Amino acid sequence: MRILILGSGAREHAIAWKISAEIGRDNVFIAPGNGGTELCGTNVDIGYMQFDDLKNYCLANDIDTVLPGSEEAIAAGVRDFFENSTDGKHIYVFSPDKHAGQLESSKAFAKEFMQKENIPTAAYQAFTKESVDEGYAFLESLESPYVLKADGLAAGKGVLILNDLEEAKTELKSMLVDEKFGNASKQVVIEEFLDGIEFSVFALTDGEKYVLLPEAKDYKRIGEGDVGLNTGGMGAVSPVPFYTEELKRKTISQIVEPTIKGLGKQGLKFRGIVFFGLIVVNNDPFVIEYNVRMGDPETEVVIPRLDESLSQLIEDAKNGTLLSKTAKAKSGYATTVFAVSGGYPEAYEKGKEISIGIDSETLFHAGTKRMDTSLVTNGGRVLAATCFGDSMRSALDASYASIKGVNFDKKHYRADIGKDLEKYV
Ligand code: AMP
Ligand code: GLY
C-alpha cells in the first residue's frame, strides 16, 4: 500500500503514525500535513480540497489509496472525483461517496435514515422556509429545552440548544428565513432534547462487514466543567468507563448492526468509518449524530489503542476480505490532552516557538510547522499529548506531565480531562 492521508490535524498525525509503523514511512504521504506528520511520511504541499492536484500527485507517486481525514473532502465528493476520472479510478478512496456522506453532511438525511432503520434517536421533524409556521407549531408541542440543528455542515456551530420558546422561534426564523448559517440552514431539524452522557463508537466498514474500533469520550468545550465555546476538541479518553458490557450489547444490536445493514438496504455507497455520536439516557444508547470519518481528538486515543494493523483492515475492506469483529485493543487507558493557543477558539496568535520537554512518540501535532530548525505554532489546537496507563488516572498523569513539558507563549490546556469519568472507574 502507498497511502495519501488528507488533512493537517492531530487526527491525521495519529493515523500516519500508525500506518507508517506498519508499512514504512516511504509509503505514507500527508496533504498538507504538519510539523509532526513529516516524521511519519512525506508532507505534500497540496490542500486537501485540491482534488485535481491530489490525483496528479497520486499518479506521479504510485499512490493506490487515499484516506480523507475530515468530512469536508468527503462532502465535496472526493471519492466520486477519483471514481469518475479516467486515470484515477483505480485509486481506492477509503470513504463514502458524496451521497452516502450525507449521513454527516445533512442532519435531515441522517434522521430519515435512522427512522427507516428504526435506530434509536431523538424524535424530530425537518422544516424549510416554506414550512416555518409548522416549525413554530412543532416547537410549541415540545418541552424546553429546544434543539435546533442546521441541516448542513456549519463547522460545529449549527446546533442551538435554547431554553426559551420565543427565543427558539426567533432562532428558527433567523436560520430558515434569514439563512443565519447560509445554505447549511436552508433546512432545519428540530428535535427532542435528550438528557444524558455522550461518547463515541467507531466502526470501520466496507459497507457490509464492520470492525468495531475502541470507543472514546471527547471534551469539546474550551472551559473546565464543559462550559464556554465549542472547540475542535480539548482532550479524550479511551476506553469509556461507563460503557458496560450491557450497554455495549445494546449499542451493537440496536445501533451498529442496523446502521451497517441499513447502508446496504438503502443502497448507500459507504466504506470507511462510521462514527456514532451516542448519548446514554436511562442506560439506553441513542444516536445524536453520525460522522463519516474518524473523530478528532478521539483518533488520538483510539488509534494508539488499536492492537491491529490499520493498513491491513483497509486492505481487507478493499479486497472484500474484511470480517466483522471487535478489534483487539491494548488494555489499560489512553488519554490525550491538547495544548492550545491562548485565546482559541476566538482570536489567537500564530508563529510562537514551541519547546518540547518530554519527548513522547505519541505527542501528536495539529497546529505546528517547522521553520528552519525550530517548531512554531500554526493553529489554535497545537499539540495533543497521548499517554497510556494501567488506570485512567495514571494515563492522565502522564498526559499532563507531557503537556506541562510543552511550552510556547500563551499555552493553554484544560486541567479536567477525564474528571467526570472518575465516578465510573
Ligand atoms: P451534533 O452536531 O448533532 O452532534 O450536536 C452537537 C451537540 O449538541 C452534541 O454533541 C450534543 O451535546 C448536543 N445535542 C445535539 N442533539 C441533542 C439532543 N437531541 N439532545 C441533547 N443534546 C443534543
Ligand atoms: N470529536 C468530534 C468530531 O470529530 O467531530
Short mmCIF file of C-alpha atoms and ligand atoms in Angstrom, two decimals:
data_model
loop_
_atom_site.label_atom_id
_atom_site.label_comp_id
_atom_site.label_asym_id
_atom_site.label_seq_id
_atom_site.Cartn_x
_atom_site.Cartn_y
_atom_site.Cartn_z
CA MET A 1 0.00 0.00 0.00
CA ARG A 2 1.06 3.55 -0.71
CA ILE A 3 -1.35 5.89 1.01
CA LEU A 4 -2.16 9.59 0.88
CA ILE A 5 -3.82 10.90 4.05
CA LEU A 6 -5.77 14.15 3.62
CA GLY A 7 -5.60 16.72 6.39
CA SER A 8 -3.30 18.52 8.80
CA GLY A 9 -4.55 17.77 12.29
CA ALA A 10 -3.51 15.56 15.18
CA ARG A 11 -6.03 13.02 13.86
CA GLU A 12 -4.10 12.74 10.61
CA HIS A 13 -0.81 12.60 12.53
CA ALA A 14 -2.11 9.71 14.65
CA ILE A 15 -3.28 7.83 11.54
CA ALA A 16 0.00 8.49 9.72
CA TRP A 17 1.99 7.42 12.81
CA LYS A 18 0.12 4.10 12.98
CA ILE A 19 0.23 3.30 9.27
CA SER A 20 3.84 4.38 8.92
CA ALA A 21 4.86 1.88 11.62
CA GLU A 22 3.06 -0.79 9.61
CA ILE A 23 4.11 -0.13 6.02
CA GLY A 24 7.12 2.20 6.37
CA ARG A 25 7.31 5.96 6.11
CA ASP A 26 8.31 5.80 2.43
CA ASN A 27 4.77 4.65 1.66
CA VAL A 28 2.95 7.33 3.62
CA PHE A 29 2.06 10.80 2.30
CA ILE A 30 0.09 13.54 4.03
CA ALA A 31 -1.51 16.51 2.25
CA PRO A 32 -0.82 19.07 3.54
CA GLY A 33 0.31 17.61 6.88
CA ASN A 34 2.01 19.49 9.72
CA GLY A 35 5.24 19.64 11.74
CA GLY A 36 4.58 16.18 13.17
CA THR A 37 3.31 14.23 10.19
CA GLU A 38 6.60 14.73 8.36
CA LEU A 39 8.18 12.35 10.87
CA CYS A 40 5.80 9.62 9.65
CA GLY A 41 5.84 10.20 5.92
CA THR A 42 6.15 12.86 3.24
CA ASN A 43 4.25 16.11 3.64
CA VAL A 44 2.72 17.07 0.30
CA ASP A 45 2.18 20.77 -0.27
CA ILE A 46 -1.31 20.45 -1.75
CA GLY A 47 -4.52 21.45 0.02
CA TYR A 48 -6.84 18.55 0.81
CA MET A 49 -9.60 20.06 -1.33
CA GLN A 50 -7.42 20.39 -4.47
CA PHE A 51 -8.68 17.14 -5.97
CA ASP A 52 -7.06 17.55 -9.40
CA ASP A 53 -3.64 18.22 -7.93
CA LEU A 54 -4.05 15.42 -5.42
CA LYS A 55 -4.90 12.96 -8.18
CA ASN A 56 -1.92 14.03 -10.26
CA TYR A 57 0.33 13.63 -7.24
CA CYS A 58 -1.05 10.13 -6.64
CA LEU A 59 -0.42 9.16 -10.25
CA ALA A 60 3.12 10.53 -10.21
CA ASN A 61 3.95 8.74 -6.97
CA ASP A 62 2.23 5.37 -7.41
CA ILE A 63 -0.19 6.03 -4.58
CA ASP A 64 -3.02 3.46 -4.55
CA THR A 65 -5.06 4.54 -1.52
CA VAL A 66 -6.47 7.86 -0.31
CA LEU A 67 -7.78 8.37 3.19
CA PRO A 68 -9.68 11.63 3.84
CA GLY A 69 -9.29 12.71 7.47
CA SER A 70 -12.13 15.21 7.73
CA GLU A 71 -15.67 15.40 6.41
CA GLU A 72 -15.01 18.34 4.12
CA ALA A 73 -13.38 16.46 1.25
CA ILE A 74 -15.92 13.64 1.58
CA ALA A 75 -18.86 16.05 1.44
CA ALA A 76 -17.30 17.68 -1.62
CA GLY A 77 -17.17 14.27 -3.32
CA VAL A 78 -13.51 13.27 -3.23
CA ARG A 79 -14.36 9.61 -3.81
CA ASP A 80 -16.73 10.45 -6.69
CA PHE A 81 -13.99 12.61 -8.19
CA PHE A 82 -11.47 9.76 -8.30
CA GLU A 83 -14.06 7.18 -9.41
CA ASN A 84 -15.32 9.38 -12.21
CA SER A 85 -11.88 10.24 -13.55
CA THR A 86 -10.38 8.19 -16.36
CA ASP A 87 -6.87 7.94 -14.96
CA GLY A 88 -7.59 7.89 -11.22
CA LYS A 89 -10.42 5.41 -10.88
CA HIS A 90 -8.06 2.61 -9.78
CA ILE A 91 -7.13 4.63 -6.70
CA TYR A 92 -9.05 3.40 -3.68
CA VAL A 93 -10.58 6.28 -1.72
CA PHE A 94 -11.47 4.88 1.68
CA SER A 95 -14.60 6.92 2.33
CA PRO A 96 -18.27 7.04 1.41
CA ASP A 97 -19.24 8.80 -1.79
CA LYS A 98 -20.85 12.23 -1.66
CA HIS A 99 -24.40 10.88 -1.49
CA ALA A 100 -23.69 8.48 1.41
CA GLY A 101 -21.59 11.18 3.06
CA GLN A 102 -24.87 12.98 3.75
CA LEU A 103 -25.11 10.81 6.85
CA GLU A 104 -22.87 13.56 8.22
CA SER A 105 -23.40 16.47 5.86
CA SER A 106 -27.21 16.53 6.16
CA LYS A 107 -28.92 16.13 9.53
CA ALA A 108 -32.26 15.55 7.79
CA PHE A 109 -30.76 12.77 5.63
CA ALA A 110 -29.29 11.10 8.72
CA LYS A 111 -32.54 11.34 10.68
CA GLU A 112 -34.53 9.87 7.79
CA PHE A 113 -32.01 7.03 7.51
CA MET A 114 -32.34 6.27 11.23
CA GLN A 115 -36.11 6.46 11.14
CA LYS A 116 -36.26 3.96 8.25
CA GLU A 117 -33.96 1.55 10.09
CA ASN A 118 -35.63 2.01 13.47
CA ILE A 119 -32.45 3.22 15.09
CA PRO A 120 -32.96 4.94 18.45
CA THR A 121 -32.56 8.71 18.11
CA ALA A 122 -34.36 11.82 19.34
CA ALA A 123 -37.82 12.40 17.82
CA TYR A 124 -37.64 15.11 15.17
CA GLN A 125 -39.15 16.98 12.24
CA ALA A 126 -37.41 18.88 9.46
CA PHE A 127 -38.53 22.30 8.19
CA THR A 128 -37.77 24.75 5.37
CA LYS A 129 -38.61 28.42 4.81
CA GLU A 130 -41.96 27.36 3.34
CA SER A 131 -42.91 25.38 6.43
CA VAL A 132 -41.65 27.80 9.11
CA ASP A 133 -45.16 28.13 10.61
CA GLU A 134 -45.34 24.38 11.08
CA GLY A 135 -41.93 24.66 12.70
CA TYR A 136 -43.32 27.11 15.27
CA ALA A 137 -46.22 24.73 15.95
CA PHE A 138 -43.81 21.81 16.37
CA LEU A 139 -41.75 23.84 18.85
CA GLU A 140 -44.94 24.58 20.81
CA SER A 141 -45.64 20.84 21.04
CA LEU A 142 -42.22 20.19 22.62
CA GLU A 143 -40.92 20.87 26.10
CA SER A 144 -37.95 23.10 26.84
CA PRO A 145 -35.04 22.90 26.07
CA TYR A 146 -35.40 23.14 22.29
CA VAL A 147 -32.80 21.65 19.94
CA LEU A 148 -32.41 23.35 16.54
CA LYS A 149 -29.97 21.95 14.01
CA ALA A 150 -28.91 23.50 10.73
CA ASP A 151 -29.19 20.68 8.21
CA GLY A 152 -25.77 21.16 6.61
CA LEU A 153 -22.16 21.38 7.76
CA ALA A 154 -21.68 24.54 9.83
CA ALA A 155 -18.24 23.99 11.39
CA GLY A 156 -19.70 22.74 14.67
CA LYS A 157 -21.78 25.90 15.16
CA GLY A 158 -25.06 24.78 13.60
CA VAL A 159 -26.69 23.28 16.70
CA LEU A 160 -28.56 25.56 19.09
CA ILE A 161 -30.00 24.44 22.40
CA LEU A 162 -32.42 27.02 23.80
CA ASN A 163 -34.46 27.15 26.98
CA ASP A 164 -36.98 29.75 25.92
CA LEU A 165 -39.77 29.03 23.42
CA GLU A 166 -39.85 32.57 21.99
CA GLU A 167 -36.10 32.57 21.56
CA ALA A 168 -36.33 29.19 19.81
CA LYS A 169 -38.91 30.60 17.38
CA THR A 170 -36.77 33.66 16.70
CA GLU A 171 -33.73 31.48 16.03
CA LEU A 172 -35.74 29.16 13.80
CA LYS A 173 -36.80 32.14 11.73
CA SER A 174 -33.27 33.51 11.57
CA MET A 175 -31.94 30.12 10.42
CA LEU A 176 -34.64 29.43 7.81
CA VAL A 177 -35.67 32.84 6.59
CA ASP A 178 -32.52 34.90 7.16
CA GLU A 179 -30.21 31.96 6.39
CA LYS A 180 -28.15 32.51 9.53
CA PHE A 181 -25.84 29.64 8.54
CA GLY A 182 -26.14 30.26 4.81
CA ASN A 183 -27.04 27.23 2.74
CA ALA A 184 -26.49 24.98 5.75
CA SER A 185 -29.65 26.31 7.43
CA LYS A 186 -32.00 26.23 4.41
CA GLN A 187 -33.40 23.22 6.19
CA VAL A 188 -33.56 22.89 9.99
CA VAL A 189 -34.08 19.79 12.08
CA ILE A 190 -35.91 20.36 15.35
CA GLU A 191 -35.59 17.55 17.80
CA GLU A 192 -36.45 16.35 21.24
CA PHE A 193 -33.81 17.14 23.87
CA LEU A 194 -32.07 14.09 25.29
CA ASP A 195 -30.51 14.37 28.73
CA GLY A 196 -27.57 12.07 29.22
CA ILE A 197 -23.86 11.47 28.87
CA GLU A 198 -22.20 11.36 25.45
CA PHE A 199 -19.49 9.16 23.98
CA SER A 200 -18.44 7.85 20.59
CA VAL A 201 -18.16 4.48 18.90
CA PHE A 202 -16.37 3.81 15.61
CA ALA A 203 -16.86 1.10 13.01
CA LEU A 204 -14.50 0.56 10.10
CA THR A 205 -16.57 -0.90 7.29
CA ASP A 206 -16.62 -2.00 3.67
CA GLY A 207 -20.37 -1.31 3.66
CA GLU A 208 -21.28 -4.86 4.66
CA LYS A 209 -18.87 -6.14 7.28
CA TYR A 210 -17.58 -4.00 10.11
CA VAL A 211 -14.80 -3.93 12.64
CA LEU A 212 -15.61 -2.17 15.88
CA LEU A 213 -12.75 0.07 16.99
CA PRO A 214 -12.17 1.17 20.60
CA GLU A 215 -14.71 3.71 21.87
CA ALA A 216 -13.85 7.13 23.31
CA LYS A 217 -15.19 10.21 25.05
CA ASP A 218 -14.09 13.67 23.95
CA TYR A 219 -14.19 17.11 25.58
CA LYS A 220 -15.47 19.77 23.21
CA ARG A 221 -15.81 22.96 25.27
CA ILE A 222 -12.96 25.35 25.95
CA GLY A 223 -13.75 25.72 29.66
CA GLU A 224 -13.31 23.34 32.57
CA GLY A 225 -16.56 21.70 33.61
CA ASP A 226 -17.67 21.72 29.96
CA VAL A 227 -18.53 25.39 29.73
CA GLY A 228 -17.79 28.08 27.16
CA LEU A 229 -17.35 27.92 23.42
CA ASN A 230 -17.08 24.75 21.36
CA THR A 231 -13.62 23.82 20.12
CA GLY A 232 -12.30 21.16 17.81
CA GLY A 233 -11.76 19.12 20.99
CA MET A 234 -9.61 19.62 24.09
CA GLY A 235 -8.95 16.02 25.10
CA ALA A 236 -10.23 12.46 25.01
CA VAL A 237 -10.26 9.21 26.95
CA SER A 238 -10.48 5.57 25.82
CA PRO A 239 -11.93 3.19 26.94
CA VAL A 240 -15.10 4.82 28.30
CA PRO A 241 -15.59 3.52 31.85
CA PHE A 242 -19.41 3.75 31.80
CA TYR A 243 -19.58 1.69 28.57
CA THR A 244 -20.60 -1.53 30.32
CA GLU A 245 -20.97 -4.91 28.62
CA GLU A 246 -24.74 -4.43 28.71
CA LEU A 247 -24.54 -1.01 27.08
CA LYS A 248 -22.14 -2.40 24.50
CA ARG A 249 -24.55 -5.22 23.63
CA LYS A 250 -27.39 -2.71 23.21
CA THR A 251 -25.21 -0.39 21.14
CA ILE A 252 -24.21 -3.18 18.77
CA SER A 253 -27.64 -4.75 18.36
CA GLN A 254 -29.76 -1.57 18.33
CA ILE A 255 -27.42 0.86 16.59
CA VAL A 256 -24.27 -0.51 14.93
CA GLU A 257 -25.75 -3.54 13.18
CA PRO A 258 -28.94 -1.83 11.96
CA THR A 259 -26.80 1.03 10.66
CA ILE A 260 -24.44 -1.22 8.69
CA LYS A 261 -27.38 -3.25 7.34
CA GLY A 262 -29.22 -0.04 6.50
CA LEU A 263 -26.32 1.16 4.35
CA GLY A 264 -26.85 -1.83 2.08
CA LYS A 265 -30.64 -1.72 2.22
CA GLN A 266 -30.73 1.93 1.28
CA GLY A 267 -28.16 1.44 -1.47
CA LEU A 268 -25.56 3.77 0.02
CA LYS A 269 -22.02 3.52 -1.33
CA PHE A 270 -20.41 3.52 2.04
CA ARG A 271 -16.97 2.42 3.06
CA GLY A 272 -14.63 3.92 5.57
CA ILE A 273 -15.57 4.88 9.09
CA VAL A 274 -18.98 5.22 10.68
CA PHE A 275 -18.61 7.42 13.75
CA PHE A 276 -21.57 7.02 16.07
CA GLY A 277 -22.02 10.05 18.34
CA LEU A 278 -24.10 8.49 21.11
CA ILE A 279 -25.89 9.64 24.24
CA VAL A 280 -26.92 7.34 27.08
CA VAL A 281 -30.34 8.02 28.58
CA ASN A 282 -31.52 5.70 31.38
CA ASN A 283 -28.91 3.16 30.31
CA ASP A 284 -30.11 3.11 26.70
CA PRO A 285 -28.00 4.41 23.81
CA PHE A 286 -29.37 6.94 21.28
CA VAL A 287 -27.67 8.36 18.20
CA ILE A 288 -27.04 12.11 18.45
CA GLU A 289 -25.24 12.21 15.12
CA TYR A 290 -23.31 10.23 12.57
CA ASN A 291 -19.97 11.31 11.21
CA VAL A 292 -18.40 9.59 8.24
CA ARG A 293 -14.75 9.75 9.31
CA MET A 294 -12.70 9.38 12.47
CA GLY A 295 -13.20 11.93 15.24
CA ASP A 296 -10.68 14.45 16.40
CA PRO A 297 -9.43 14.20 19.21
CA GLU A 298 -10.89 10.68 19.62
CA THR A 299 -8.49 9.29 16.99
CA GLU A 300 -5.56 10.34 19.16
CA VAL A 301 -6.65 7.75 21.78
CA VAL A 302 -8.50 5.21 19.61
CA ILE A 303 -5.68 4.61 17.12
CA PRO A 304 -2.89 4.19 19.70
CA ARG A 305 -5.07 1.62 21.48
CA LEU A 306 -5.85 -0.28 18.29
CA ASP A 307 -3.91 -3.54 18.51
CA GLU A 308 -4.37 -4.49 14.86
CA SER A 309 -2.88 -3.34 11.61
CA LEU A 310 -4.95 -0.40 10.36
CA SER A 311 -3.46 -0.67 6.87
CA GLN A 312 -4.44 -4.35 6.79
CA LEU A 313 -8.02 -3.53 7.77
CA ILE A 314 -8.17 -1.02 4.91
CA GLU A 315 -6.67 -3.62 2.52
CA ASP A 316 -9.27 -6.13 3.71
CA ALA A 317 -12.07 -3.65 3.04
CA LYS A 318 -10.64 -3.08 -0.43
CA ASN A 319 -10.27 -6.79 -1.21
CA GLY A 320 -13.64 -7.84 0.21
CA THR A 321 -11.93 -9.90 2.93
CA LEU A 322 -12.98 -7.86 5.93
CA LEU A 323 -14.51 -9.97 8.71
CA SER A 324 -16.92 -8.49 11.24
CA LYS A 325 -15.41 -8.43 14.72
CA THR A 326 -14.40 -6.24 17.61
CA ALA A 327 -10.86 -5.06 17.01
CA LYS A 328 -8.21 -6.08 19.50
CA ALA A 329 -7.36 -3.16 21.73
CA LYS A 330 -4.49 -2.53 24.13
CA SER A 331 -5.62 -2.93 27.73
CA GLY A 332 -5.49 -0.05 30.16
CA TYR A 333 -6.28 3.55 29.25
CA ALA A 334 -5.13 6.01 26.65
CA THR A 335 -5.77 9.70 27.29
CA THR A 336 -4.97 12.78 25.29
CA VAL A 337 -4.78 16.41 26.39
CA PHE A 338 -4.47 19.29 23.95
CA ALA A 339 -2.21 22.32 24.35
CA VAL A 340 -3.94 25.19 22.55
CA SER A 341 -3.05 28.77 21.67
CA GLY A 342 -4.21 31.38 24.22
CA GLY A 343 -7.46 32.95 23.00
CA TYR A 344 -8.58 29.91 20.99
CA PRO A 345 -11.33 29.25 19.84
CA GLU A 346 -11.55 33.01 19.36
CA ALA A 347 -8.66 35.12 18.04
CA TYR A 348 -5.15 33.87 18.80
CA GLU A 349 -1.61 34.40 17.53
CA LYS A 350 0.48 32.01 15.48
CA GLY A 351 4.21 31.61 14.98
CA LYS A 352 5.18 31.08 18.64
CA GLU A 353 8.26 28.97 19.12
CA ILE A 354 7.49 25.61 20.72
CA SER A 355 9.83 23.77 23.07
CA ILE A 356 9.09 20.18 23.92
CA GLY A 357 10.36 18.99 27.30
CA ILE A 358 9.28 15.39 27.47
CA ASP A 359 9.60 13.86 24.04
CA SER A 360 6.94 11.29 23.52
CA GLU A 361 6.34 9.25 20.41
CA THR A 362 2.66 9.95 20.75
CA LEU A 363 2.82 13.72 21.03
CA PHE A 364 0.53 14.33 18.08
CA HIS A 365 0.87 17.59 16.21
CA ALA A 366 -2.02 19.72 14.95
CA GLY A 367 -1.24 23.44 14.52
CA THR A 368 2.54 23.18 14.22
CA LYS A 369 5.01 23.77 11.47
CA ARG A 370 8.76 23.63 11.11
CA MET A 371 10.64 26.86 10.31
CA ASP A 372 14.29 26.14 9.65
CA THR A 373 15.39 24.35 12.81
CA SER A 374 12.52 25.38 15.06
CA LEU A 375 8.96 24.25 15.54
CA VAL A 376 6.34 27.01 15.74
CA THR A 377 2.60 27.21 16.41
CA ASN A 378 0.43 27.35 13.33
CA GLY A 379 -3.13 26.97 14.62
CA GLY A 380 -5.50 27.04 17.58
CA ARG A 381 -5.04 23.48 18.70
CA VAL A 382 -1.30 22.89 18.74
CA LEU A 383 -0.28 19.53 20.21
CA ALA A 384 -2.10 16.56 21.72
CA ALA A 385 -0.24 14.55 24.35
CA THR A 386 -1.43 10.96 24.25
CA CYS A 387 -0.24 8.63 27.01
CA PHE A 388 -1.09 5.17 28.28
CA GLY A 389 -1.62 3.90 31.80
CA ASP A 390 -2.96 0.88 33.65
CA SER A 391 -5.57 3.21 35.09
CA MET A 392 -7.25 6.33 33.71
CA ARG A 393 -5.51 8.36 36.44
CA SER A 394 -2.03 7.15 35.55
CA ALA A 395 -2.64 7.78 31.84
CA LEU A 396 -3.89 11.29 32.62
CA ASP A 397 -0.94 11.99 34.93
CA ALA A 398 1.39 11.08 32.08
CA SER A 399 -0.55 13.19 29.54
CA TYR A 400 -0.43 16.18 31.88
CA ALA A 401 3.29 15.71 32.58
CA SER A 402 3.82 15.68 28.84
CA ILE A 403 1.66 18.75 28.20
CA LYS A 404 3.42 20.66 31.01
CA GLY A 405 6.71 19.90 29.28
CA VAL A 406 5.44 21.59 26.12
CA ASN A 407 5.98 25.32 26.15
CA PHE A 408 5.01 28.21 23.93
CA ASP A 409 3.84 31.72 24.68
CA LYS A 410 0.18 31.79 25.92
CA LYS A 411 -0.16 27.98 26.05
CA HIS A 412 -3.48 26.87 27.46
CA TYR A 413 -4.99 23.48 28.30
CA ARG A 414 -7.96 22.07 30.18
CA ALA A 415 -6.90 20.59 33.52
CA ASP A 416 -10.05 18.49 33.98
CA ILE A 417 -9.97 15.93 31.15
CA GLY A 418 -11.48 12.68 32.45
CA LYS A 419 -12.65 14.24 35.71
CA ASP A 420 -16.32 13.50 35.05
CA LEU A 421 -15.42 9.84 34.47
CA GLU A 422 -13.75 9.27 37.84
CA LYS A 423 -17.02 8.17 39.41
CA TYR A 424 -17.26 5.27 36.95
CA VAL A 425 -13.74 3.81 37.23
P1 AMP B 1 -24.48 17.41 16.75
O1 AMP B 1 -23.76 18.33 15.82
O2 AMP B 1 -25.73 16.86 16.19
O3 AMP B 1 -23.56 16.35 17.31
O4 AMP B 1 -24.85 18.28 18.03
C1 AMP B 1 -23.84 18.97 18.75
C2 AMP B 1 -24.02 18.77 20.23
O5 AMP B 1 -25.31 19.25 20.64
C3 AMP B 1 -23.99 17.30 20.67
O6 AMP B 1 -22.70 16.82 20.86
C4 AMP B 1 -24.82 17.36 21.92
O7 AMP B 1 -24.04 17.78 23.03
C5 AMP B 1 -25.85 18.41 21.65
N1 AMP B 1 -27.09 17.79 21.16
C6 AMP B 1 -27.40 17.53 19.89
N2 AMP B 1 -28.63 16.98 19.78
C7 AMP B 1 -29.11 16.87 21.04
C8 AMP B 1 -30.32 16.36 21.60
N3 AMP B 1 -31.30 15.88 20.83
N4 AMP B 1 -30.46 16.41 22.92
C9 AMP B 1 -29.49 16.92 23.70
N5 AMP B 1 -28.32 17.41 23.25
C10 AMP B 1 -28.14 17.40 21.92
N1 GLY B 2 -14.75 14.96 18.16
C1 GLY B 2 -15.84 15.23 17.35
C2 GLY B 2 -15.57 15.29 15.90
O1 GLY B 2 -14.54 14.86 15.42
O2 GLY B 2 -16.44 15.76 15.17
#
